C-alpha cells in the first residue's frame, strides 16, 4: 500500500501546474547565465583572474563547461529552496485546502505511510529538479563552452582542478546538494502539517531560511555557539568537494547535521500528522 | 428480515475540542442491511460523530466498534470495508474524473481494474466525461463522482454525510433510488445523515436523533413514529355535530383545529378507526381521513424538549 500511495503522490506532483514553475525557473535562470557567459564570459573571467595575472599565467580553455556548471550550481542556495518549498509545502496543506484530505485519510493506509509517501515523492521531485539543473549546467555548458580544467576561487586563493578529476567531484557535490535540498523539502513538509493552506508553509520555509542565514552570518559570540548546527550553514557544503585536499571532516559534519535535521523534522511531522483532527 | 449483526456500535462517545464539548454522549447501533438515518440539527455533533467513525477525528472517550472490531486497533481492516462521502465530495481538480477514481481505488485495499472503473463511471452517469478535468464539473457531477468513489471497492458499509446537499430535485431522487438499490440488491448497510427529514422517512428503516451532542432517541423509524400521537384530519358533512360527538366520546384525543368541512385531532394510531366508527354510527358522513404524521413534527418536538 505504501508504494501505491507513493505512486499516487508522484502522479499528483506530475499533474500539478505549480510543479513546472520550478522546472521553468531553473531553465530560465540557467539559460540567462549560459547566455551571459556565452556573450560576455571572457570579461567575467578576466575580472576574476586579473589579481593573479602578475604572478600566474593562464593557458587553455578557462571558460569551459565545468566552470559554467560550478557557477550555475552557486544559485542553489538562493533559488532552488524556494522552488522546492513551492511543491513540498503544498503536499499536506494542499490536501486540506482542497478538501481531499477527508477522502485520503479514510482509506485503509496509515497516516504515517501517507506522510512518508509524500516525503518520498517530495524527494523525487527534488531529485528531478536538481538533475535538470545538472543537465542544463554540465551537459549544455559543455556543449556550448567545451571542457577543460576547473578554476575555483575560495578563501585560500585559487585552486585548479584537472578535468579528469572532476566527474566524481560533481557527482559527490550533486549528492550533498540533494541532501541539503531534501532538508528544505522536509522542513516545508513538516510546516505543511501545521497549516490548512499552502502559502503559510512556503512563506514560513523561506522565512526560516532567511532568519537562519542571518543568524549564521552574525559575528556575535552567543550566536556563534549555535551557528555550526544551523542547517543553512551546511547548504553550500557541496562546495567542499571542489577543494584540494578534500576536507572530509567538514563534509561528514555537514552530512550529519543535515541528516539529524531531516530525521528530527520528520519525527515532528509524523507526530503532528497522526495527532491531527481533520476538520476541513 | 433484519440481521442482528451489529456493523456499527457507538457507546458513550465524547469529543472535546479544547474546552468545547462537541459530542457529549452519543450511543447508537447500526445492524447489517440497515439504511440508518442519522439526524440532528446543525451543531448537534453529527459531522464530528461521522468523522470519528472514519478515524478523521480522535474521540476524547467512548467506544467505537465497526464490524465487531475496535476502531482504534483495527483502523485499516475497518476502513477497507467502508465507502464514504464526508460533507462535500472534493477531488483533485487538476486531474480527470478517471484519474481521481484510479488514485482512490489504488489505496482502497481492493484490486480495482480499469474495467471496473469504467463500469462505475457508467453506473453513475458520467460516461463521456471521464477524461475531463474536474475544473469544469458541476456540484451534481462531483456528487456522482463521489458516489462512484464510494462504491469503487465494493464496501460493506457506506457512510453518506449530507449526500443530497446542493443537488437538484432529479439529483436527489437519483441518490435516493441509488441508496434503495444498494440496500435491496446488494444488501449494503448505509449510514445516512441528512437535513432532509422526508428523505430519511422515505428510505431509512432505523434512525437515531441527536441534539447538543447527546443521543435523544434511536430505533425503528416506524416504531418511533407510531408511538407518537398523529394529527388526523376528518373531512365531514356536519362539523358542529362531529365536534359535539368527539368532545363527548371516551377516546383520548384533543382537537387541533377545524374549518368549514374538516376537523383535525391529535389521536393515537389505533384510535383512528374507533373514532371513524363513532362518527359514522352517530350520523356523520366521513368523506376522507388524512394522517399528517411527519418525521419533521416528531424531530422538532424532540429537539425542543
Tab-separated table of C-alpha atoms in Angstrom, chain A:
chain	number	residue	atom	x	y	z
A	1	UNK	CA	0.000	0.000	0.000
A	2	UNK	CA	2.904	2.364	0.780
A	3	UNK	CA	4.313	2.115	-2.756
A	4	UNK	CA	0.852	2.521	-4.284
A	5	UNK	CA	0.402	5.644	-2.195
A	6	UNK	CA	3.840	6.925	-3.266
A	7	UNK	CA	2.905	6.302	-6.909
A	8	UNK	CA	-0.277	8.341	-6.308
A	9	UNK	CA	1.763	11.187	-4.872
A	10	UNK	CA	4.082	11.180	-7.880
A	11	UNK	CA	1.074	11.341	-10.231
A	12	UNK	CA	-0.300	14.289	-8.267
A	13	UNK	CA	3.017	16.169	-8.372
A	14	UNK	CA	3.381	15.488	-12.094
A	15	UNK	CA	-0.156	16.777	-12.765
A	16	UNK	CA	0.077	19.944	-10.668
A	17	UNK	CA	0.870	23.071	-12.713
A	18	UNK	CA	2.951	24.502	-9.837
A	19	UNK	CA	5.451	21.636	-10.186
A	20	UNK	CA	6.534	23.054	-13.530
A	21	UNK	CA	7.198	26.522	-12.131
A	22	UNK	CA	10.402	25.130	-10.586
A	23	UNK	CA	11.485	23.418	-13.805
A	24	UNK	CA	10.717	26.596	-15.760
A	25	UNK	CA	12.518	28.871	-13.302
A	26	UNK	CA	15.636	26.668	-13.240
A	27	UNK	CA	15.644	26.571	-17.048
A	28	UNK	CA	15.275	30.349	-17.216
A	29	UNK	CA	17.984	31.116	-14.662
A	30	UNK	CA	20.421	28.608	-16.152
A	31	UNK	CA	19.585	29.908	-19.643
A	32	UNK	CA	20.279	33.504	-18.623
A	33	UNK	CA	23.645	32.543	-17.070
A	34	UNK	CA	24.596	30.461	-20.142
A	35	UNK	CA	23.634	33.334	-22.450
A	36	UNK	CA	25.504	35.901	-20.352
A	37	UNK	CA	28.629	33.734	-20.245
A	38	UNK	CA	28.396	32.985	-23.950
A	39	UNK	CA	28.259	36.670	-24.852
A	40	UNK	CA	30.451	38.237	-22.166
A	41	UNK	CA	32.140	35.335	-20.336
A	42	UNK	CA	35.718	36.315	-21.070
A	43	UNK	CA	35.290	39.728	-19.410
A	44	UNK	CA	33.954	37.953	-16.330
A	45	UNK	CA	36.948	35.561	-16.329
A	46	UNK	CA	39.489	38.337	-16.698
A	47	UNK	CA	37.829	40.211	-13.806
A	48	UNK	CA	38.418	37.147	-11.583
A	49	UNK	CA	41.924	36.332	-12.836
A	50	UNK	CA	43.265	39.915	-13.001
A	51	UNK	CA	44.603	39.996	-9.417
A	52	UNK	CA	46.649	36.842	-10.156
A	53	UNK	CA	47.996	37.807	-13.615
A	54	UNK	CA	51.250	39.289	-12.269
A	55	UNK	CA	52.212	36.005	-10.571
A	56	UNK	CA	50.398	33.409	-12.720
A	57	UNK	CA	49.850	32.812	-16.397
A	58	UNK	CA	46.590	31.222	-17.517
A	59	UNK	CA	46.527	28.888	-20.514
A	60	UNK	CA	43.856	26.728	-22.141
A	61	UNK	CA	40.064	26.967	-22.111
A	62	UNK	CA	39.326	28.572	-18.753
A	63	UNK	CA	35.732	29.467	-19.659
A	64	UNK	CA	34.581	25.894	-20.065
A	65	UNK	CA	31.515	23.779	-19.280
A	66	UNK	CA	32.877	22.738	-15.888
A	67	UNK	CA	33.248	26.346	-14.754
A	68	UNK	CA	29.779	27.200	-16.084
A	69	UNK	CA	28.299	24.234	-14.176
A	70	UNK	CA	30.069	25.360	-10.998
A	71	UNK	CA	28.746	28.921	-11.375
A	72	UNK	CA	25.193	27.746	-12.037
A	73	UNK	CA	25.277	25.449	-9.004
A	74	UNK	CA	26.035	28.508	-6.853
A	75	UNK	CA	22.464	29.617	-7.265
A	76	UNK	CA	21.304	26.526	-5.334
A	77	UNK	CA	21.296	28.331	-2.009
A	78	UNK	CA	19.207	31.253	-3.244
A	79	UNK	CA	16.600	29.974	-5.684
A	80	UNK	CA	16.131	26.244	-5.584
A	81	UNK	CA	14.921	26.019	-1.933
A	82	UNK	CA	12.006	28.330	-2.802
A	83	UNK	CA	11.158	26.214	-5.831
A	84	UNK	CA	11.278	23.038	-3.724
A	85	UNK	CA	9.115	24.565	-0.968
A	86	UNK	CA	6.581	25.619	-3.596
A	87	UNK	CA	5.784	21.959	-4.179
A	88	UNK	CA	6.587	20.251	-0.868
A	89	UNK	CA	4.888	22.946	1.237
A	90	UNK	CA	1.651	22.060	-0.547
A	91	UNK	CA	1.835	18.286	-0.087
A	92	UNK	CA	-0.206	18.087	3.137
A	93	UNK	CA	-1.777	21.540	3.442
A	94	UNK	CA	-2.892	21.443	-0.204
A	95	UNK	CA	-4.966	18.349	0.548
A	96	UNK	CA	-6.587	20.225	3.433
A	97	UNK	CA	-7.274	23.317	1.339
A	98	UNK	CA	-8.785	21.223	-1.461
A	99	UNK	CA	-10.781	19.040	0.953
A	100	UNK	CA	-9.296	15.829	-0.447
A	101	UNK	CA	-7.650	15.097	2.913
A	102	UNK	CA	-11.044	13.826	4.134
A	103	UNK	CA	-11.114	11.150	1.458
A	104	UNK	CA	-7.416	10.387	1.622
A	105	UNK	CA	-7.440	9.705	5.362
A	106	UNK	CA	-10.484	7.441	5.214
A	107	UNK	CA	-8.538	4.927	3.131
A	108	UNK	CA	-7.012	1.835	4.739
A	109	UNK	CA	-3.484	3.187	4.895
A	110	UNK	CA	-1.865	4.644	7.993
A	111	UNK	CA	-1.241	8.352	8.279
A	112	UNK	CA	2.457	7.665	8.772
A	113	UNK	CA	2.570	5.776	5.468
A	114	UNK	CA	0.784	8.631	3.709
A	115	UNK	CA	3.258	11.119	5.167
A	116	UNK	CA	6.274	9.038	4.117
A	117	UNK	CA	4.756	8.595	0.652
A	118	UNK	CA	4.554	12.345	0.372
A	119	UNK	CA	8.089	12.724	1.708
A	120	UNK	CA	9.422	10.233	-0.842
A	121	UNK	CA	7.537	11.931	-3.664
A	122	UNK	CA	8.920	15.285	-2.495
A	123	UNK	CA	12.435	13.805	-2.575
A	124	UNK	CA	11.814	12.507	-6.101
A	125	UNK	CA	10.706	15.973	-7.218
A	126	UNK	CA	13.803	17.488	-5.587
A	127	UNK	CA	15.972	14.929	-7.393
A	128	UNK	CA	14.369	15.684	-10.778
A	129	UNK	CA	14.766	19.436	-10.282
A	130	UNK	CA	18.405	19.047	-9.293
A	131	UNK	CA	19.079	16.599	-12.126
A	132	UNK	CA	17.585	19.068	-14.591
A	133	UNK	CA	19.832	21.772	-13.159
A	134	UNK	CA	22.844	19.492	-13.563
A	135	UNK	CA	21.882	18.627	-17.147
A	136	UNK	CA	21.454	22.293	-18.016
A	137	UNK	CA	24.708	23.313	-16.363
A	138	UNK	CA	27.038	20.402	-17.158
A	139	UNK	CA	25.694	18.967	-20.409
A	140	UNK	CA	24.543	22.179	-22.089
A	141	UNK	CA	27.542	24.015	-20.598
A	142	UNK	CA	29.991	21.547	-22.132
A	143	UNK	CA	28.145	21.583	-25.456
A	144	UNK	CA	28.417	25.384	-25.626
A	145	UNK	CA	31.779	26.007	-23.961
A	146	UNK	CA	33.699	22.746	-24.346
A	147	UNK	CA	35.564	21.126	-21.488
A	148	UNK	CA	38.696	21.904	-19.501
A	149	UNK	CA	40.213	22.242	-16.031
A	150	UNK	CA	38.127	23.935	-13.358
A	151	UNK	CA	39.432	27.062	-11.716
A	152	UNK	CA	37.838	27.673	-8.316
A	153	UNK	CA	38.339	30.712	-6.146
A	154	UNK	CA	37.955	30.173	-2.418
A	155	UNK	CA	39.086	31.867	0.802
A	156	UNK	CA	42.570	30.317	0.496
A	157	UNK	CA	43.083	31.503	-3.061
A	158	UNK	CA	42.859	29.959	-6.487
A	159	UNK	CA	42.532	26.186	-6.954
A	160	UNK	CA	42.830	24.498	-10.324
A	161	UNK	CA	41.230	21.066	-10.554
A	162	UNK	CA	42.129	18.953	-13.557
A	163	UNK	CA	39.273	17.870	-15.763
A	164	UNK	CA	39.894	14.126	-15.280
A	165	UNK	CA	39.488	14.746	-11.542
A	166	UNK	CA	36.093	16.453	-11.839
A	167	UNK	CA	33.442	13.792	-12.577
A	168	UNK	CA	33.437	12.332	-9.051
A	169	UNK	CA	33.533	15.814	-7.510
A	170	UNK	CA	30.431	16.881	-9.436
A	171	UNK	CA	28.682	13.581	-8.599
A	172	UNK	CA	29.501	13.949	-4.893
A	173	UNK	CA	28.598	17.649	-4.884
A	174	UNK	CA	25.309	16.769	-6.549
A	175	UNK	CA	24.595	14.158	-3.857
A	176	UNK	CA	25.331	16.539	-0.991
A	177	UNK	CA	23.263	19.269	-2.649
A	178	UNK	CA	20.446	16.761	-2.889
A	179	UNK	CA	20.730	16.051	0.831
A	180	UNK	CA	20.573	19.760	1.693
A	181	UNK	CA	17.548	20.258	-0.558
A	182	UNK	CA	15.833	17.217	0.958
A	183	UNK	CA	16.325	19.010	4.260
A	184	UNK	CA	14.388	22.003	2.810
A	185	UNK	CA	11.716	19.666	1.450
A	186	UNK	CA	11.368	18.083	4.901
A	187	UNK	CA	11.121	21.483	6.572
A	188	UNK	CA	8.299	22.651	4.305
A	189	UNK	CA	6.537	19.265	4.528
A	190	UNK	CA	6.647	19.484	8.321
A	191	UNK	CA	5.322	23.047	8.297
A	192	UNK	CA	2.654	21.823	5.880
A	193	UNK	CA	1.305	19.543	8.627
A	194	UNK	CA	0.525	22.612	10.735
A	195	UNK	CA	-1.352	24.539	8.077
A	196	UNK	CA	-4.591	24.356	6.094
A	197	UNK	CA	-3.247	26.395	3.164
A	198	UNK	CA	-0.061	26.081	1.148
A	199	UNK	CA	1.041	29.723	1.295
A	200	UNK	CA	1.852	29.501	5.021
A	201	UNK	CA	4.374	26.632	4.785
A	202	UNK	CA	6.079	28.121	1.706
A	203	UNK	CA	6.466	31.576	3.262
A	204	UNK	CA	7.466	30.077	6.628
A	205	UNK	CA	10.146	27.900	4.984
A	206	UNK	CA	11.683	30.909	3.265
A	207	UNK	CA	11.411	32.984	6.460
A	208	UNK	CA	13.268	30.282	8.419
A	209	UNK	CA	15.978	30.039	5.748
A	210	UNK	CA	16.452	33.835	5.764
A	211	UNK	CA	16.428	34.007	9.586
A	212	UNK	CA	18.926	31.156	9.991
A	213	UNK	CA	21.135	32.600	7.240
A	214	UNK	CA	21.244	35.940	9.084
A	215	UNK	CA	21.924	34.254	12.453
A	216	UNK	CA	24.598	32.132	10.767
A	217	UNK	CA	26.372	35.196	9.421
A	218	UNK	CA	26.257	37.383	12.549
A	219	UNK	CA	29.551	37.752	14.343
A	220	UNK	CA	28.054	37.596	17.853
A	221	UNK	CA	29.695	35.253	20.419
A	222	UNK	CA	26.361	33.880	21.755
A	223	UNK	CA	25.164	33.022	18.275
A	224	UNK	CA	28.500	31.559	17.232
A	225	UNK	CA	27.842	28.636	19.570
A	226	UNK	CA	24.772	27.558	17.608
A	227	UNK	CA	25.999	28.521	14.155
A	228	UNK	CA	27.696	25.153	13.396
A	229	UNK	CA	24.347	23.415	13.957
A	230	UNK	CA	22.215	25.643	11.735
A	231	UNK	CA	21.266	23.765	8.575
A	232	UNK	CA	21.676	26.918	6.498
A	233	UNK	CA	25.403	26.879	7.268
A	234	UNK	CA	25.591	23.478	5.561
A	235	UNK	CA	23.554	24.295	2.466
A	236	UNK	CA	26.729	25.080	0.490
A	237	UNK	CA	28.665	22.107	1.847
A	238	UNK	CA	28.743	20.668	-1.691
A	239	UNK	CA	31.482	23.216	-2.458
A	240	UNK	CA	33.795	21.271	-0.151
A	241	UNK	CA	34.087	18.646	-2.885
A	242	UNK	CA	35.846	21.265	-5.013
A	243	UNK	CA	38.641	21.821	-2.510
A	244	UNK	CA	42.031	20.198	-2.539
A	245	UNK	CA	42.849	18.456	-0.238
A	246	UNK	CA	39.309	17.271	0.429
A	247	UNK	CA	38.002	18.477	3.849
A	248	UNK	CA	36.484	15.088	4.796
A	249	UNK	CA	35.733	16.129	8.399
A	250	UNK	CA	33.755	19.192	7.279
A	251	UNK	CA	31.829	17.139	4.720
A	252	UNK	CA	30.912	14.419	7.237
A	253	UNK	CA	29.874	17.034	9.798
A	254	UNK	CA	27.603	18.746	7.261
A	255	UNK	CA	26.039	15.419	6.321
A	256	UNK	CA	25.394	14.566	9.974
A	257	UNK	CA	23.831	17.982	10.704
A	258	UNK	CA	21.564	17.722	7.650
A	259	UNK	CA	20.511	14.116	8.395
A	260	UNK	CA	19.794	14.936	12.046
A	261	UNK	CA	17.612	17.859	10.904
A	262	UNK	CA	15.755	15.638	8.419
A	263	UNK	CA	15.107	12.902	10.997
A	264	UNK	CA	14.091	15.417	13.672
A	265	UNK	CA	11.697	17.288	11.391
A	266	UNK	CA	10.184	14.059	10.060
A	267	UNK	CA	9.544	12.910	13.634
A	268	UNK	CA	7.706	16.172	14.371
A	269	UNK	CA	5.712	15.783	11.141
A	270	UNK	CA	4.727	12.179	11.963
A	271	UNK	CA	3.641	13.168	15.491
A	272	UNK	CA	1.640	16.182	14.333
A	273	UNK	CA	0.014	14.449	11.337
A	274	UNK	CA	-1.058	11.451	13.426
A	275	UNK	CA	-2.490	13.632	16.202
A	276	UNK	CA	-4.315	15.984	13.862
A	277	UNK	CA	-8.127	16.082	13.832
A	278	UNK	CA	-9.366	16.596	10.288
A	279	UNK	CA	-11.895	19.411	10.464
A	280	UNK	CA	-11.581	20.916	6.977
